[in-house]
mmCIF file of C-alpha atoms in Angstrom:
data_model
loop_
_atom_site.group_PDB
_atom_site.id
_atom_site.type_symbol
_atom_site.label_atom_id
_atom_site.label_comp_id
_atom_site.label_asym_id
_atom_site.label_seq_id
_atom_site.Cartn_x
_atom_site.Cartn_y
_atom_site.Cartn_z
ATOM 1 C CA UNK A 1028 -14.711 5.077 11.578
ATOM 2 C CA UNK A 1029 -17.224 2.853 13.234
ATOM 3 C CA UNK A 1030 -19.214 4.001 16.239
ATOM 4 C CA UNK A 1031 -18.438 1.427 18.919
ATOM 5 C CA UNK A 1032 -21.438 -0.075 20.631
ATOM 6 C CA UNK A 1033 -21.535 -3.214 22.687
ATOM 7 C CA UNK A 1034 -24.075 -6.004 22.417
ATOM 8 C CA UNK A 1035 -25.226 -7.793 25.547
ATOM 9 C CA UNK A 1036 -23.545 -11.163 25.916
ATOM 10 C CA UNK A 1037 -24.664 -13.325 23.006
ATOM 11 C CA UNK A 1038 -26.686 -10.572 21.332
ATOM 12 C CA UNK A 1039 -26.229 -8.088 18.518
ATOM 13 C CA UNK A 1040 -24.801 -4.763 19.597
ATOM 14 C CA UNK A 1041 -27.212 -1.842 19.818
ATOM 15 C CA UNK A 1042 -26.201 1.702 18.966
ATOM 16 C CA UNK A 1043 -25.103 3.633 22.038
ATOM 17 C CA UNK A 1044 -26.714 7.055 22.179
ATOM 18 C CA UNK A 1045 -24.352 9.882 23.164
ATOM 19 C CA UNK A 1046 -25.232 12.039 26.185
ATOM 20 C CA UNK A 1047 -23.561 15.222 24.915
ATOM 21 C CA UNK A 1048 -25.538 18.031 26.520
ATOM 22 C CA UNK A 1049 -26.200 20.173 23.449
ATOM 23 C CA UNK A 1050 -29.063 20.641 21.028
ATOM 24 C CA UNK A 1051 -27.477 18.600 18.254
ATOM 25 C CA UNK A 1052 -24.148 17.210 17.149
ATOM 26 C CA UNK A 1053 -23.905 19.904 14.502
ATOM 27 C CA UNK A 1054 -24.449 22.604 17.085
ATOM 28 C CA UNK A 1055 -21.891 20.988 19.363
ATOM 29 C CA UNK A 1056 -19.218 20.967 16.680
ATOM 30 C CA UNK A 1057 -19.914 24.588 15.740
ATOM 31 C CA UNK A 1058 -19.798 25.686 19.373
ATOM 32 C CA UNK A 1059 -16.597 23.801 20.154
ATOM 33 C CA UNK A 1060 -14.913 25.050 16.984
ATOM 34 C CA UNK A 1061 -15.900 28.641 17.795
ATOM 35 C CA UNK A 1062 -14.655 28.238 21.360
ATOM 36 C CA UNK A 1063 -11.365 26.750 20.211
ATOM 37 C CA UNK A 1064 -10.785 29.597 17.769
ATOM 38 C CA UNK A 1065 -11.544 32.207 20.436
ATOM 39 C CA UNK A 1066 -9.053 30.542 22.787
ATOM 40 C CA UNK A 1067 -6.477 30.447 19.988
ATOM 41 C CA UNK A 1068 -6.883 34.158 19.312
ATOM 42 C CA UNK A 1069 -6.379 34.909 23.009
ATOM 43 C CA UNK A 1070 -3.288 32.690 23.078
ATOM 44 C CA UNK A 1071 -1.717 34.685 20.243
ATOM 45 C CA UNK A 1072 -1.478 37.630 22.619
ATOM 46 C CA UNK A 1073 -0.540 35.511 25.620
ATOM 47 C CA UNK A 1074 2.409 33.762 23.968
ATOM 48 C CA UNK A 1075 3.772 35.439 20.811
ATOM 49 C CA UNK A 1076 6.531 32.835 20.422
ATOM 50 C CA UNK A 1077 3.867 30.159 19.791
ATOM 51 C CA UNK A 1078 1.729 32.388 17.596
ATOM 52 C CA UNK A 1079 2.882 30.883 14.303
ATOM 53 C CA UNK A 1080 1.901 27.358 15.345
ATOM 54 C CA UNK A 1081 -1.473 28.486 16.680
ATOM 55 C CA UNK A 1082 -2.182 30.506 13.554
ATOM 56 C CA UNK A 1083 -1.299 27.690 11.177
ATOM 57 C CA UNK A 1084 -2.899 24.906 13.193
ATOM 58 C CA UNK A 1085 -6.214 26.544 14.082
ATOM 59 C CA UNK A 1086 -6.866 30.027 12.784
ATOM 60 C CA UNK A 1087 -5.813 29.290 9.194
ATOM 61 C CA UNK A 1088 -8.043 26.194 9.064
ATOM 62 C CA UNK A 1089 -11.665 26.271 7.889
ATOM 63 C CA UNK A 1090 -13.056 23.521 10.105
ATOM 64 C CA UNK A 1091 -12.321 21.412 13.142
ATOM 65 C CA UNK A 1092 -11.655 18.413 10.886
ATOM 66 C CA UNK A 1093 -9.026 20.380 8.958
ATOM 67 C CA UNK A 1094 -7.447 21.580 12.194
ATOM 68 C CA UNK A 1095 -7.268 18.037 13.584
ATOM 69 C CA UNK A 1096 -5.762 16.801 10.315
ATOM 70 C CA UNK A 1097 -3.126 19.535 10.334
ATOM 71 C CA UNK A 1098 -2.171 18.972 13.976
ATOM 72 C CA UNK A 1099 -2.015 15.188 13.645
ATOM 73 C CA UNK A 1100 0.107 15.471 10.518
ATOM 74 C CA UNK A 1101 2.495 17.832 12.278
ATOM 75 C CA UNK A 1102 3.003 15.286 15.057
ATOM 76 C CA UNK A 1103 2.818 11.992 13.143
ATOM 77 C CA UNK A 1104 4.446 12.869 9.841
ATOM 78 C CA UNK A 1105 7.962 11.455 9.464
ATOM 79 C CA UNK A 1106 10.552 10.430 6.907
ATOM 80 C CA UNK A 1107 8.433 7.518 5.694
ATOM 81 C CA UNK A 1108 5.263 9.563 5.234
ATOM 82 C CA UNK A 1109 5.788 13.317 5.029
ATOM 83 C CA UNK A 1110 3.543 15.739 6.884
ATOM 84 C CA UNK A 1111 1.735 16.875 3.756
ATOM 85 C CA UNK A 1112 0.813 13.305 2.809
ATOM 86 C CA UNK A 1113 -0.197 12.557 6.398
ATOM 87 C CA UNK A 1114 -2.387 15.660 6.480
ATOM 88 C CA UNK A 1115 -4.182 14.635 3.296
ATOM 89 C CA UNK A 1116 -4.648 11.136 4.690
ATOM 90 C CA UNK A 1117 -6.065 12.407 7.987
ATOM 91 C CA UNK A 1118 -8.377 14.851 6.262
ATOM 92 C CA UNK A 1119 -9.660 12.122 3.935
ATOM 93 C CA UNK A 1120 -10.508 9.994 6.967
ATOM 94 C CA UNK A 1121 -12.289 12.766 8.845
ATOM 95 C CA UNK A 1122 -14.263 13.934 5.822
ATOM 96 C CA UNK A 1123 -15.223 10.433 4.632
ATOM 97 C CA UNK A 1124 -17.016 9.475 7.851
ATOM 98 C CA UNK A 1125 -19.989 11.700 8.793
ATOM 99 C CA UNK A 1126 -19.543 10.662 12.441
ATOM 100 C CA UNK A 1127 -15.872 11.595 12.566
ATOM 101 C CA UNK A 1128 -16.453 15.219 13.511
ATOM 102 C CA UNK A 1129 -18.931 14.228 16.224
ATOM 103 C CA UNK A 1130 -16.483 11.680 17.644
ATOM 104 C CA UNK A 1131 -13.665 14.222 17.761
ATOM 105 C CA UNK A 1132 -15.876 16.858 19.359
ATOM 106 C CA UNK A 1133 -17.132 14.506 22.036
ATOM 107 C CA UNK A 1134 -13.589 13.296 22.758
ATOM 108 C CA UNK A 1135 -12.494 16.907 23.213
ATOM 109 C CA UNK A 1136 -15.507 17.762 25.371
ATOM 110 C CA UNK A 1137 -14.853 14.661 27.514
ATOM 111 C CA UNK A 1138 -11.403 15.947 28.439
ATOM 112 C CA UNK A 1139 -12.728 19.414 29.242
ATOM 113 C CA UNK A 1140 -15.410 17.946 31.514
ATOM 114 C CA UNK A 1141 -13.377 15.240 33.279
ATOM 115 C CA UNK A 1142 -9.814 16.521 33.616
ATOM 116 C CA UNK A 1143 -9.513 19.068 36.457
ATOM 117 C CA UNK A 1144 -6.290 20.449 34.955
ATOM 118 C CA UNK A 1145 -7.992 21.281 31.631
ATOM 119 C CA UNK A 1146 -9.390 24.820 31.599
ATOM 120 C CA UNK A 1147 -9.856 25.313 27.856
ATOM 121 C CA UNK A 1148 -10.199 23.279 24.653
ATOM 122 C CA UNK A 1149 -6.928 24.643 23.305
ATOM 123 C CA UNK A 1150 -4.674 22.726 25.689
ATOM 124 C CA UNK A 1151 -5.773 19.160 24.875
ATOM 125 C CA UNK A 1152 -6.079 20.027 21.197
ATOM 126 C CA UNK A 1153 -2.469 21.169 21.016
ATOM 127 C CA UNK A 1154 -0.722 19.080 23.645
ATOM 128 C CA UNK A 1155 -2.560 16.099 25.168
ATOM 129 C CA UNK A 1156 -1.189 12.774 23.976
ATOM 130 C CA UNK A 1157 -4.379 10.889 24.770
ATOM 131 C CA UNK A 1158 -6.510 12.994 22.437
ATOM 132 C CA UNK A 1159 -3.911 12.871 19.665
ATOM 133 C CA UNK A 1160 -3.538 9.106 20.005
ATOM 134 C CA UNK A 1161 -7.313 8.597 19.912
ATOM 135 C CA UNK A 1162 -7.897 10.792 16.852
ATOM 136 C CA UNK A 1163 -4.888 9.219 15.141
ATOM 137 C CA UNK A 1164 -6.421 5.806 15.853
ATOM 138 C CA UNK A 1165 -9.633 6.993 14.155
ATOM 139 C CA UNK A 1166 -7.621 7.701 11.009
ATOM 140 C CA UNK A 1167 -6.002 4.255 11.184
ATOM 141 C CA UNK A 1168 -9.380 2.626 11.836
ATOM 142 C CA UNK A 1169 -10.822 4.234 8.708
ATOM 143 C CA UNK A 1170 -7.832 3.053 6.678
ATOM 144 C CA UNK A 1171 -8.200 -0.473 8.066
ATOM 145 C CA UNK A 1172 -11.801 -0.663 6.922
ATOM 146 C CA UNK A 1173 -10.836 0.694 3.511
ATOM 147 C CA UNK A 1174 -8.597 -2.345 3.095
ATOM 148 C CA UNK A 1175 -5.451 -0.229 3.459
ATOM 149 C CA UNK A 1176 -3.901 -2.285 6.241
ATOM 150 C CA UNK A 1177 -0.308 -1.253 5.530
ATOM 151 C CA UNK A 1178 -1.016 2.449 6.010
ATOM 152 C CA UNK A 1179 -3.274 1.716 8.992
ATOM 153 C CA UNK A 1180 -0.455 -0.172 10.690
ATOM 154 C CA UNK A 1181 1.964 2.639 9.833
ATOM 155 C CA UNK A 1182 -0.319 5.111 11.625
ATOM 156 C CA UNK A 1183 -0.567 2.729 14.597
ATOM 157 C CA UNK A 1184 3.218 2.442 14.705
ATOM 158 C CA UNK A 1185 3.701 6.204 14.617
ATOM 159 C CA UNK A 1186 1.151 6.710 17.402
ATOM 160 C CA UNK A 1187 3.036 4.176 19.507
ATOM 161 C CA UNK A 1188 6.399 5.784 18.772
ATOM 162 C CA UNK A 1189 5.312 9.364 19.348
ATOM 163 C CA UNK A 1190 2.725 9.054 22.114
ATOM 164 C CA UNK A 1191 3.604 5.768 23.842
ATOM 165 C CA UNK A 1192 0.061 4.496 23.269
ATOM 166 C CA UNK A 1193 -0.592 1.394 21.164
ATOM 167 C CA UNK A 1194 -4.103 1.022 19.703
ATOM 168 C CA UNK A 1195 -4.715 -1.565 17.007
ATOM 169 C CA UNK A 1196 -6.593 0.026 14.090
ATOM 170 C CA UNK A 1197 -9.170 -2.789 14.045
ATOM 171 C CA UNK A 1198 -10.277 -2.080 17.624
ATOM 172 C CA UNK A 1199 -13.708 -0.432 17.918
ATOM 173 C CA UNK A 1200 -13.871 2.686 20.068
ATOM 174 C CA UNK A 1201 -16.910 4.888 20.657
ATOM 175 C CA UNK A 1202 -16.993 8.626 21.263
ATOM 176 C CA UNK A 1203 -16.612 10.695 24.389
ATOM 177 C CA UNK A 1204 -13.651 8.499 25.349
ATOM 178 C CA UNK A 1205 -10.997 10.034 27.603
ATOM 179 C CA UNK A 1206 -7.496 8.530 27.492
ATOM 180 C CA UNK A 1207 -5.673 10.355 30.277
ATOM 181 C CA UNK A 1208 -1.887 10.695 29.849
ATOM 182 C CA UNK A 1209 -1.945 7.797 27.329
ATOM 183 C CA UNK A 1210 1.516 6.526 28.308
ATOM 184 C CA UNK A 1211 1.598 2.727 28.321
ATOM 185 C CA UNK A 1212 -1.992 2.234 27.134
ATOM 186 C CA UNK A 1213 -2.423 -0.875 24.965
ATOM 187 C CA UNK A 1214 -5.698 -1.742 23.207
ATOM 188 C CA UNK A 1215 -5.838 -4.987 21.241
ATOM 189 C CA UNK A 1216 -7.232 -5.848 17.837
ATOM 190 C CA UNK A 1217 -10.665 -7.187 18.833
ATOM 191 C CA UNK A 1218 -11.245 -4.873 21.803
ATOM 192 C CA UNK A 1219 -14.498 -2.896 21.842
ATOM 193 C CA UNK A 1220 -14.929 0.265 23.917
ATOM 194 C CA UNK A 1221 -18.336 1.908 24.166
ATOM 195 C CA UNK A 1222 -19.047 5.621 24.576
ATOM 196 C CA UNK A 1223 -18.117 7.668 27.648
ATOM 197 C CA UNK A 1224 -15.305 5.465 28.941
ATOM 198 C CA UNK A 1225 -12.261 6.851 30.791
ATOM 199 C CA UNK A 1226 -8.892 5.122 30.530
ATOM 200 C CA UNK A 1227 -5.888 6.117 32.636
ATOM 201 C CA UNK A 1228 -2.203 5.487 32.033
ATOM 202 C CA UNK A 1229 -0.727 1.991 31.665
ATOM 203 C CA UNK A 1230 -4.086 0.310 31.065
ATOM 204 C CA UNK A 1231 -3.979 -2.861 28.962
ATOM 205 C CA UNK A 1232 -6.931 -4.352 27.098
ATOM 206 C CA UNK A 1233 -5.140 -7.468 25.937
ATOM 207 C CA UNK A 1234 -5.467 -11.069 24.971
ATOM 208 C CA UNK A 1235 -4.976 -14.013 27.302
ATOM 209 C CA UNK A 1236 -2.562 -16.506 25.822
ATOM 210 C CA UNK A 1237 -2.174 -17.376 22.153
ATOM 211 C CA UNK A 1238 -5.818 -17.800 21.197
ATOM 212 C CA UNK A 1239 -6.942 -16.349 17.874
ATOM 213 C CA UNK A 1240 -10.184 -14.719 16.809
ATOM 214 C CA UNK A 1241 -12.217 -12.568 19.173
ATOM 215 C CA UNK A 1242 -9.823 -12.443 22.108
ATOM 216 C CA UNK A 1243 -9.901 -8.971 23.658
ATOM 217 C CA UNK A 1244 -12.122 -7.244 26.245
ATOM 218 C CA UNK A 1245 -15.464 -5.551 25.684
ATOM 219 C CA UNK A 1246 -15.830 -2.374 27.764
ATOM 220 C CA UNK A 1247 -19.365 -1.072 28.177
ATOM 221 C CA UNK A 1248 -20.534 2.504 28.612
ATOM 222 C CA UNK A 1249 -19.459 4.672 31.530
ATOM 223 C CA UNK A 1250 -16.633 2.405 32.724
ATOM 224 C CA UNK A 1251 -13.567 3.788 34.510
ATOM 225 C CA UNK A 1252 -10.320 1.871 33.968
ATOM 226 C CA UNK A 1253 -7.931 3.138 36.622
ATOM 227 C CA UNK A 1254 -4.153 3.425 36.528
ATOM 228 C CA UNK A 1255 -2.383 0.240 35.514
ATOM 229 C CA UNK A 1256 -5.506 -1.917 35.190
ATOM 230 C CA UNK A 1257 -5.046 -5.051 33.074
ATOM 231 C CA UNK A 1258 -8.163 -6.551 31.461
ATOM 232 C CA UNK A 1259 -7.241 -9.743 29.639
ATOM 233 C CA UNK A 1260 -9.183 -11.992 27.322
ATOM 234 C CA UNK A 1261 -12.576 -11.901 25.624
ATOM 235 C CA UNK A 1262 -14.416 -10.768 28.740
ATOM 236 C CA UNK A 1263 -16.940 -8.036 29.427
ATOM 237 C CA UNK A 1264 -16.734 -5.103 31.832
ATOM 238 C CA UNK A 1265 -20.335 -4.116 32.482
ATOM 239 C CA UNK A 1266 -21.793 -0.635 32.166
ATOM 240 C CA UNK A 1267 -20.925 1.786 34.944
ATOM 241 C CA UNK A 1268 -18.274 -0.475 36.434
ATOM 242 C CA UNK A 1269 -14.994 0.632 37.954
ATOM 243 C CA UNK A 1270 -11.712 -1.273 37.642
ATOM 244 C CA UNK A 1271 -9.350 -0.216 40.421
ATOM 245 C CA UNK A 1272 -5.713 0.711 39.959
ATOM 246 C CA UNK A 1273 -3.370 -2.217 39.176
ATOM 247 C CA UNK A 1274 -6.243 -4.722 39.092
ATOM 248 C CA UNK A 1275 -5.837 -7.784 36.880
ATOM 249 C CA UNK A 1276 -9.231 -8.712 35.441
ATOM 250 C CA UNK A 1277 -9.606 -12.238 34.042
ATOM 251 C CA UNK A 1278 -13.388 -12.708 34.130
ATOM 252 C CA UNK A 1279 -16.534 -10.691 33.443
ATOM 253 C CA UNK A 1280 -17.199 -7.670 35.648
ATOM 254 C CA UNK A 1281 -20.879 -7.128 36.583
ATOM 255 C CA UNK A 1282 -22.377 -3.722 35.771
ATOM 256 C CA UNK A 1283 -22.178 -1.039 38.468
ATOM 257 C CA UNK A 1284 -19.544 -2.762 40.571
ATOM 258 C CA UNK A 1285 -15.981 -2.007 41.593
ATOM 259 C CA UNK A 1286 -13.363 -4.705 41.141
ATOM 260 C CA UNK A 1287 -9.880 -4.660 42.635
ATOM 261 C CA UNK A 1288 -6.956 -6.971 43.294
ATOM 262 C CA UNK A 1289 -4.945 -9.699 41.591
ATOM 263 C CA UNK A 1290 -6.941 -11.456 40.339
ATOM 264 C CA UNK A 1291 -9.687 -8.855 40.509
ATOM 265 C CA UNK A 1292 -12.823 -9.488 42.555
ATOM 266 C CA UNK A 1293 -15.903 -7.407 43.339
ATOM 267 C CA UNK A 1294 -15.259 -5.159 46.332
ATOM 268 C CA UNK A 1295 -18.280 -2.852 46.191
ATOM 269 C CA UNK A 1296 -21.491 -2.113 44.349
ATOM 270 C CA UNK A 1297 -22.284 1.247 42.783
ATOM 271 C CA UNK A 1298 -25.662 2.933 42.312
ATOM 272 C CA UNK A 1299 -27.391 1.940 39.084
ATOM 273 C CA UNK A 1300 -27.070 4.780 36.617
ATOM 274 C CA UNK A 1301 -23.765 6.024 37.946
ATOM 275 C CA UNK A 1302 -20.979 6.351 35.364
ATOM 276 C CA UNK A 1303 -17.598 6.402 37.131
ATOM 277 C CA UNK A 1304 -15.923 7.468 33.901
ATOM 278 C CA UNK A 1305 -17.594 10.858 34.228
ATOM 279 C CA UNK A 1306 -16.790 11.463 37.893
ATOM 280 C CA UNK A 1307 -13.247 10.033 37.618
ATOM 281 C CA UNK A 1308 -13.575 8.892 41.250
ATOM 282 C CA UNK A 1309 -11.038 6.099 41.764
ATOM 283 C CA UNK A 1310 -12.094 5.176 45.291
ATOM 284 C CA UNK A 1311 -13.720 1.782 45.852
ATOM 285 C CA UNK A 1312 -17.121 3.441 45.935
ATOM 286 C CA UNK A 1313 -20.298 2.661 47.844
ATOM 287 C CA UNK A 1314 -21.617 -0.691 48.890
ATOM 288 C CA UNK A 1315 -21.217 -3.642 51.119
ATOM 289 C CA UNK A 1316 -17.598 -4.544 50.462
ATOM 290 C CA UNK A 1317 -18.191 -8.030 49.124
#
């Protein structure tokens, strides 16, 4: 699973450093895993009818990677690839990539920090389609880069069928990414998404026409892609930019701007350093209303 980082136009991509506010990634994973287990134990008392699922999915697992593998297998396993085989496949992916645990942790923390309806780690872990689709993509991405394209495409297909979210396994997605609701989200083969991006429902990162090769958008750090935004072609959305709801973006978006409309145009400028993906503010923002 490759850590997505975007190069400036015409340059080699630099590694994007995560802003997770903890001492280290190892500490973060341990803290999140401990918190998730504590929430699971409380939920056993709260809802006895769900206790068996919580016990098997979380409390009987030895690590967050094992818990993710079990939960994904439960939701993605089917007649073509049984749950046990899917669990082994998911666990192989998470354990093979040393960054996999950090990615999953930061994705989970992103939901907890940005979604006002999320009050504990347990809820997105068990129920949120966006998190499941993203971690399932990470399994497919690992398979793709192992040369196992058939299984990678099977995982992609199952994610699309079950969660209504279609992410090509060759796409490159960083960590701390929040896919809210997930319904109708489409991310193409050569798309690149940096860390700390938020993507709302019905967003498309697609091609423009029948061109081949590198043909999908590059989304830099801290970008907010609002409901129904369509970003088409091999174009770049600059760091800290905001794409308004239902905008159709056909050309590069400058950093720290808001674009809106069909076709999209710059409607405001945002303070340098602001990351709309973290605030989730979908208003047009500050500026001079260009």
